[in-house]
Short mmCIF file of C-alpha atoms in Angstrom, two decimals:
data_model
loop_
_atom_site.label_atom_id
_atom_site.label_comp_id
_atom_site.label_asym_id
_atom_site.label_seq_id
_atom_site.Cartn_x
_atom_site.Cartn_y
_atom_site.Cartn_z
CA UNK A 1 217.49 -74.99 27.52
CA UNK A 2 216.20 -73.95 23.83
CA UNK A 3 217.40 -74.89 20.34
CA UNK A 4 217.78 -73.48 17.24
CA UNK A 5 215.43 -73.78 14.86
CA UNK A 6 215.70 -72.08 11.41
CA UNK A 7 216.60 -69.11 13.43
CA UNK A 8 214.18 -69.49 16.26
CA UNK A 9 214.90 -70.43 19.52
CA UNK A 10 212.16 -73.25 21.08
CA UNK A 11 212.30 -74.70 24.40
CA UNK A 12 214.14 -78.40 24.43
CA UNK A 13 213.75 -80.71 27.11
CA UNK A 14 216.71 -81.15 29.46
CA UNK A 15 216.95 -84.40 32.13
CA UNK A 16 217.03 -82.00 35.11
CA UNK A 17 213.43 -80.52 34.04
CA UNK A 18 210.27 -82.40 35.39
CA UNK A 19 208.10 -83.45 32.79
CA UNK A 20 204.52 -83.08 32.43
CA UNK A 21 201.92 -84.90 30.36
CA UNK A 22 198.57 -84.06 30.31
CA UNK A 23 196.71 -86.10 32.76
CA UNK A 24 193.19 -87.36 32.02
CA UNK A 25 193.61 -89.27 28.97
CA UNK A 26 192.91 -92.38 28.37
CA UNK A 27 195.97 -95.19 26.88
CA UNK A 28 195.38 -97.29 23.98
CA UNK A 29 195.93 -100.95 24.98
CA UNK A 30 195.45 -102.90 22.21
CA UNK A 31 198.90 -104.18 19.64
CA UNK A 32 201.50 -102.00 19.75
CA UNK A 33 199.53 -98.55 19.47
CA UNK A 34 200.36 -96.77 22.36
CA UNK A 35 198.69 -93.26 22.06
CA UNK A 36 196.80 -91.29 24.60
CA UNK A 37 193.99 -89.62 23.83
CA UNK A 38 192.78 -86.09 25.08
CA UNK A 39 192.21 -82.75 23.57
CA UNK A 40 194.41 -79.52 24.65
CA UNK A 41 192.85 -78.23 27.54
CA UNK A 42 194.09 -75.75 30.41
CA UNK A 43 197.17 -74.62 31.04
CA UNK A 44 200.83 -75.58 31.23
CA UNK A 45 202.22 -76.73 34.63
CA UNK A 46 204.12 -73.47 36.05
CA UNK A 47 208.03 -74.69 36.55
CA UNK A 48 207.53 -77.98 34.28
CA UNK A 49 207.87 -79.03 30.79
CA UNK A 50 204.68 -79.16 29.58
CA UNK A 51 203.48 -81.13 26.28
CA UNK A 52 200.77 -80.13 25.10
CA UNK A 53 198.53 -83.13 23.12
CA UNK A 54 197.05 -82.35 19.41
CA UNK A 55 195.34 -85.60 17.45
CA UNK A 56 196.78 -84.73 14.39
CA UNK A 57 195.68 -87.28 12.21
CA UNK A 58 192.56 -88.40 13.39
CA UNK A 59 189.75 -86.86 15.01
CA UNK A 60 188.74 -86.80 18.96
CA UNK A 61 186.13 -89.23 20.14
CA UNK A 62 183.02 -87.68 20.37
CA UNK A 63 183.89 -85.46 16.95
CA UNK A 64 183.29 -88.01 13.86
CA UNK A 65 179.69 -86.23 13.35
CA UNK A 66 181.16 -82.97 12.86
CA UNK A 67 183.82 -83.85 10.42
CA UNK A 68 181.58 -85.61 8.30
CA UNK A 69 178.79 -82.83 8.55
CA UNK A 70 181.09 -79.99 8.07
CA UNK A 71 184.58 -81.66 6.33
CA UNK A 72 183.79 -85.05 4.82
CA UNK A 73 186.35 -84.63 1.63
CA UNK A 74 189.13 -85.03 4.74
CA UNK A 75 187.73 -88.05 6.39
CA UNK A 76 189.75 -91.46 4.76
CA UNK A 77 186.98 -93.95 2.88
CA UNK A 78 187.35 -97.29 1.77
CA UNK A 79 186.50 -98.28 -1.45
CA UNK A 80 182.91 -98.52 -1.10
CA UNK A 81 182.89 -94.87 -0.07
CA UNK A 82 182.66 -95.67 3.89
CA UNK A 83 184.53 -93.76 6.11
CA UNK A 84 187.13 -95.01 8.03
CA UNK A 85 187.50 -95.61 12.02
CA UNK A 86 190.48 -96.91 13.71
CA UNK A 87 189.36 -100.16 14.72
CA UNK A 88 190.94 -99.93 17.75
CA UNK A 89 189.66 -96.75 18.80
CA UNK A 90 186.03 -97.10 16.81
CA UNK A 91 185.09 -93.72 17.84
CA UNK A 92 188.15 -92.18 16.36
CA UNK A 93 187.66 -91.02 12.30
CA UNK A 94 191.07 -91.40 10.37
CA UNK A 95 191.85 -88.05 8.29
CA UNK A 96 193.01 -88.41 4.76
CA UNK A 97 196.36 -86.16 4.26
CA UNK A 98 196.59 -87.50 0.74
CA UNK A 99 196.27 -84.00 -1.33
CA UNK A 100 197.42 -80.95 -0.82
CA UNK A 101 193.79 -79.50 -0.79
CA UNK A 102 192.97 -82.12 1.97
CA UNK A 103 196.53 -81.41 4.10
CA UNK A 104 194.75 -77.81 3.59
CA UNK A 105 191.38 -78.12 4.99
CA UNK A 106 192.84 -80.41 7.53
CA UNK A 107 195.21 -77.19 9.21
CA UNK A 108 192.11 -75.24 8.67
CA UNK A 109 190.92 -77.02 11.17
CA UNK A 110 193.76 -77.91 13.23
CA UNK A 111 196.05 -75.34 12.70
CA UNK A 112 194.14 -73.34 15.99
CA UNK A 113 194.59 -76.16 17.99
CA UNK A 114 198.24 -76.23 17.63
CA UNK A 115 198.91 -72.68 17.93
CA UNK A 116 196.64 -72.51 20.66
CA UNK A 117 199.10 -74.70 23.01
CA UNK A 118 201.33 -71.57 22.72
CA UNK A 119 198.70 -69.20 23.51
CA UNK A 120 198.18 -71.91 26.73
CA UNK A 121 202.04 -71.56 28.06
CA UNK A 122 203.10 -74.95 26.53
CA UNK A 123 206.47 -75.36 26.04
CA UNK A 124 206.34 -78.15 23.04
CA UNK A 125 203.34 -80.02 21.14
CA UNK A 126 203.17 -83.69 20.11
CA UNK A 127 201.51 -84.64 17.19
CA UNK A 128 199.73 -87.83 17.74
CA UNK A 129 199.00 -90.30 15.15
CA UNK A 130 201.63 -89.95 12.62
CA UNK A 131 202.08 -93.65 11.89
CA UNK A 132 198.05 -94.06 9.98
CA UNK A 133 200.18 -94.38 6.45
CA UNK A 134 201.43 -97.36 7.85
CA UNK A 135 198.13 -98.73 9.68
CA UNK A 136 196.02 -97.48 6.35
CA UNK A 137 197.62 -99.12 3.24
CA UNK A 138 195.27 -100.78 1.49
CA UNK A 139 193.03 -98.99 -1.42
CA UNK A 140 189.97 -101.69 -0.33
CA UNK A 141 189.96 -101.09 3.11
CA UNK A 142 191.78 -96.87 2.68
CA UNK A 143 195.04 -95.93 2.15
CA UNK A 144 196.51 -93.17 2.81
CA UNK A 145 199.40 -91.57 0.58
CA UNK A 146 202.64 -91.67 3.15
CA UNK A 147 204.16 -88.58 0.94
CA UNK A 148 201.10 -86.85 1.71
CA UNK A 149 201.18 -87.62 5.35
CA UNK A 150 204.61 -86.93 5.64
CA UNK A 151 204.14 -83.36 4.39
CA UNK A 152 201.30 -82.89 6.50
CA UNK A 153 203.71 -84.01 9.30
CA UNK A 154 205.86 -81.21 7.79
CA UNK A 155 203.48 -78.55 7.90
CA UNK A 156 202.63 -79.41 11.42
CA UNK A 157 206.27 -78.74 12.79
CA UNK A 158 206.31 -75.71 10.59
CA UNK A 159 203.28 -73.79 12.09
CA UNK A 160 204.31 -75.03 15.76
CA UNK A 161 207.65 -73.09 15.00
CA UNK A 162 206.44 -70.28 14.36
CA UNK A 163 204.24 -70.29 17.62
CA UNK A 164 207.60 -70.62 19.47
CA UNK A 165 206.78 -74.61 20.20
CA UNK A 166 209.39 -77.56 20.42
CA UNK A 167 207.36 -80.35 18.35
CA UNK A 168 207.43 -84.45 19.23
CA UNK A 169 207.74 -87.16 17.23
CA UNK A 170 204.67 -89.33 18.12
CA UNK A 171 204.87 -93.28 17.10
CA UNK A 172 206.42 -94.74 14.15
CA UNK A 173 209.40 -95.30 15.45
CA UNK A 174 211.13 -96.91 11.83
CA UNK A 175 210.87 -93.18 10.60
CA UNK A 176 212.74 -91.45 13.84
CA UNK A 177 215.49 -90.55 11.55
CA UNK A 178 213.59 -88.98 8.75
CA UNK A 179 210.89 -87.06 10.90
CA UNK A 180 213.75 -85.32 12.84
CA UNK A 181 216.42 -84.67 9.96
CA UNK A 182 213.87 -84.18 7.26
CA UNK A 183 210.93 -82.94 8.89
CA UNK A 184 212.48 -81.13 11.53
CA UNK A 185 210.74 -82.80 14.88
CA UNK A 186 212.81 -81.90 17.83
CA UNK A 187 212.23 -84.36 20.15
CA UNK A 188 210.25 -87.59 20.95
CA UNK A 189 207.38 -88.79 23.35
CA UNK A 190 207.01 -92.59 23.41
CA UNK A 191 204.99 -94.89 25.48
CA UNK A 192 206.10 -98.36 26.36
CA UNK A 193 208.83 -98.44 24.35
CA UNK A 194 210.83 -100.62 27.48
CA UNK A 195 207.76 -102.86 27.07
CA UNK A 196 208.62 -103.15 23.32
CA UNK A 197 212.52 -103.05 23.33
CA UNK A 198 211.94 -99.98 20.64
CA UNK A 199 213.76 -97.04 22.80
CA UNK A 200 216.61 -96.82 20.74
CA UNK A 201 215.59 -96.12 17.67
CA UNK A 202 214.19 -92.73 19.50
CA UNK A 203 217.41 -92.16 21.70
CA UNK A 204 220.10 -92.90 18.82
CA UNK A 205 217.90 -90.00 16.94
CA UNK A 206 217.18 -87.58 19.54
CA UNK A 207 219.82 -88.23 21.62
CA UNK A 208 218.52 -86.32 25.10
CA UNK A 209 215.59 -85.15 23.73
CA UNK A 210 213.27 -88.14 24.04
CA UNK A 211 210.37 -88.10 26.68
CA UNK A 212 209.51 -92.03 27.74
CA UNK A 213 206.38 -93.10 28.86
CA UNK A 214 206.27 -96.00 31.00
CA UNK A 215 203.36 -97.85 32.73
CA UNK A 216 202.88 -99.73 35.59
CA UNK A 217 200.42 -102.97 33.93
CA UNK A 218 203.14 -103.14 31.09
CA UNK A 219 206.66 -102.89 32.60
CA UNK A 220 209.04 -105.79 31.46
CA UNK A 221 210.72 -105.36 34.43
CA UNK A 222 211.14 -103.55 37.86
CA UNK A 223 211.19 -99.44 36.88
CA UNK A 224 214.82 -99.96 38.72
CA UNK A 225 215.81 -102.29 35.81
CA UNK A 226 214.10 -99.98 33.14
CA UNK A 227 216.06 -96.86 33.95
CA UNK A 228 219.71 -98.57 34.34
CA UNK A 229 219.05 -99.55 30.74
CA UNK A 230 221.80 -98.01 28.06
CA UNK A 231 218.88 -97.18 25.77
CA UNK A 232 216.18 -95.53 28.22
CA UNK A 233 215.61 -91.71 27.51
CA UNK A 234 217.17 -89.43 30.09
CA UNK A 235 213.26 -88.55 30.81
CA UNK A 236 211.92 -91.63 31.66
CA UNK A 237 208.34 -91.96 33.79
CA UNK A 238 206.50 -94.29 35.04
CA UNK A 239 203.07 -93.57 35.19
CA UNK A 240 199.60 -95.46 36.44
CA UNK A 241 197.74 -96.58 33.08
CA UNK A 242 195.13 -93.73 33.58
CA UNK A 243 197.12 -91.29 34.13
CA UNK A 244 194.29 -90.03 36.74
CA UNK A 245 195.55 -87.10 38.77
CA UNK A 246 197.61 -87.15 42.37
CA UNK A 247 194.52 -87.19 44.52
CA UNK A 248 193.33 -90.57 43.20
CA UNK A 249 194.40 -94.00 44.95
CA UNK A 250 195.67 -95.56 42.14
CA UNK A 251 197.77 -92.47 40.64
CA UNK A 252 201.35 -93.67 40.47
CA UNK A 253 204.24 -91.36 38.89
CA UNK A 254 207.97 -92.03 39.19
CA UNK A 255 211.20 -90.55 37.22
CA UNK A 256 214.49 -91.23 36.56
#
């Protein structure tokens, strides 16, 4: 199945399709910040629906050094001029979307990496991350401009159109409605959003076109329970909280 998009056509998810996540990456467990974490690497499954993973708004572990080395105008500060780490992923740098010279130099960057999940086979891209306006508020300790972020969120969807990608709303869920009327995401991936009785304010938005993340450490109930819910996405996994690969003893993947 593919939808329209400003005259393009980009693949949609359909209930019948099995889904693939990149496996490998490692789940945020702390408050309500469910993201996983990897960069885009290989290739799409052949025969799956394959999202492809892009950290949109923050860099990768391991890649703080060369942001500030080579891009430090796009890393957030507080106001004692410090950068800014996600304090629950400390080895994660928060990018500042604020200007438009900023949302620039951050595509600069980024842009590739997007465009590259096309070049990979991917059939859609999320964009993790998009809710730092909302984590990052505060001038003393760095805010970030939500207009700003928002049309960085823009410009994201844009340049994955024109690769021929489907693009996911990633987390803040209180925006679902804006991000896919106004911003034009065309689906959603969301993890534990059973565990935090948050799954409709995806499905009422994206109707079929929401890709749930379950896991087994976090499930408010039996993954039975969980899929006869009115509000579960059509696409609904449960997955092991690794997400390590089928040859490892504690891999667990299930789908209704």
């Amino acid at each position: 199945m593919r939808c329209d998009v400003g005259g393009r056509r980009v693949p949609a998810p359909t209930r019948e399709r099995h889904v693939r996540l990149p496996a490998g990456r490692r789940v945020r467990r702390a408050r309500r910040a469910r993201r996983r974490r990897a960069r885009r690497d290989g290739r799409a499954a052949e025969g799956a629906y394959s999202v492809c993973y892009v950290n949109g708004f923050q860099t990768q572990p391991g890649e703080g050094s060369r942001w500030l080395e080579d891009h430090p105008d796009l890393v957030l500060r507080d106001a004692a001029g410090e950068p800014v780490v996600d304090p629950d992923w400390p080895d994660e740098l928060v990018l500042d979307p604020s200007t438009a010279q900023q949302r620039a130099g951050i595509l600069e960057v980024l842009g590739p990496v997007v465009t590259g999940c096309a070049d990979a086979g991917f059939d859609a891209v999320e964009i993790d991350n998009l809710d730092t306006w909302t984590r990052f508020d505060d001038a003393a300790t760095g805010r970030i401009d939500e207009e700003g972020a928002l049309r960085l969120a823009a410009a994201y969807v844009e340049l994955a159109h024109d690769a021929g990608l489907a693009v996911a709303q990633k987390n803040a869920a209180e925006v679902a409605g804006l991000a896919h009327d106004e911003l034009g995401f065309d689906l959603a991936v969301t993890e534990e959003c059973a565990a935090y009785d948050e799954c409709a304010a995806y499905t009422d938005v994206y109707a079929d076109h929401v890709l749930q993340v379950e896991y087994t450490d976090a499930l408010p109930a039996p993954f039975a329970a969980v899929c006869a819910r009115d509000d579960r996405a059509p696409l609904t996994v449960l997955r092991d909280r690794d997400l390590v690969g089928p040859d490892d003893g504690t891999y667990v993947r299930e789908q209704c």
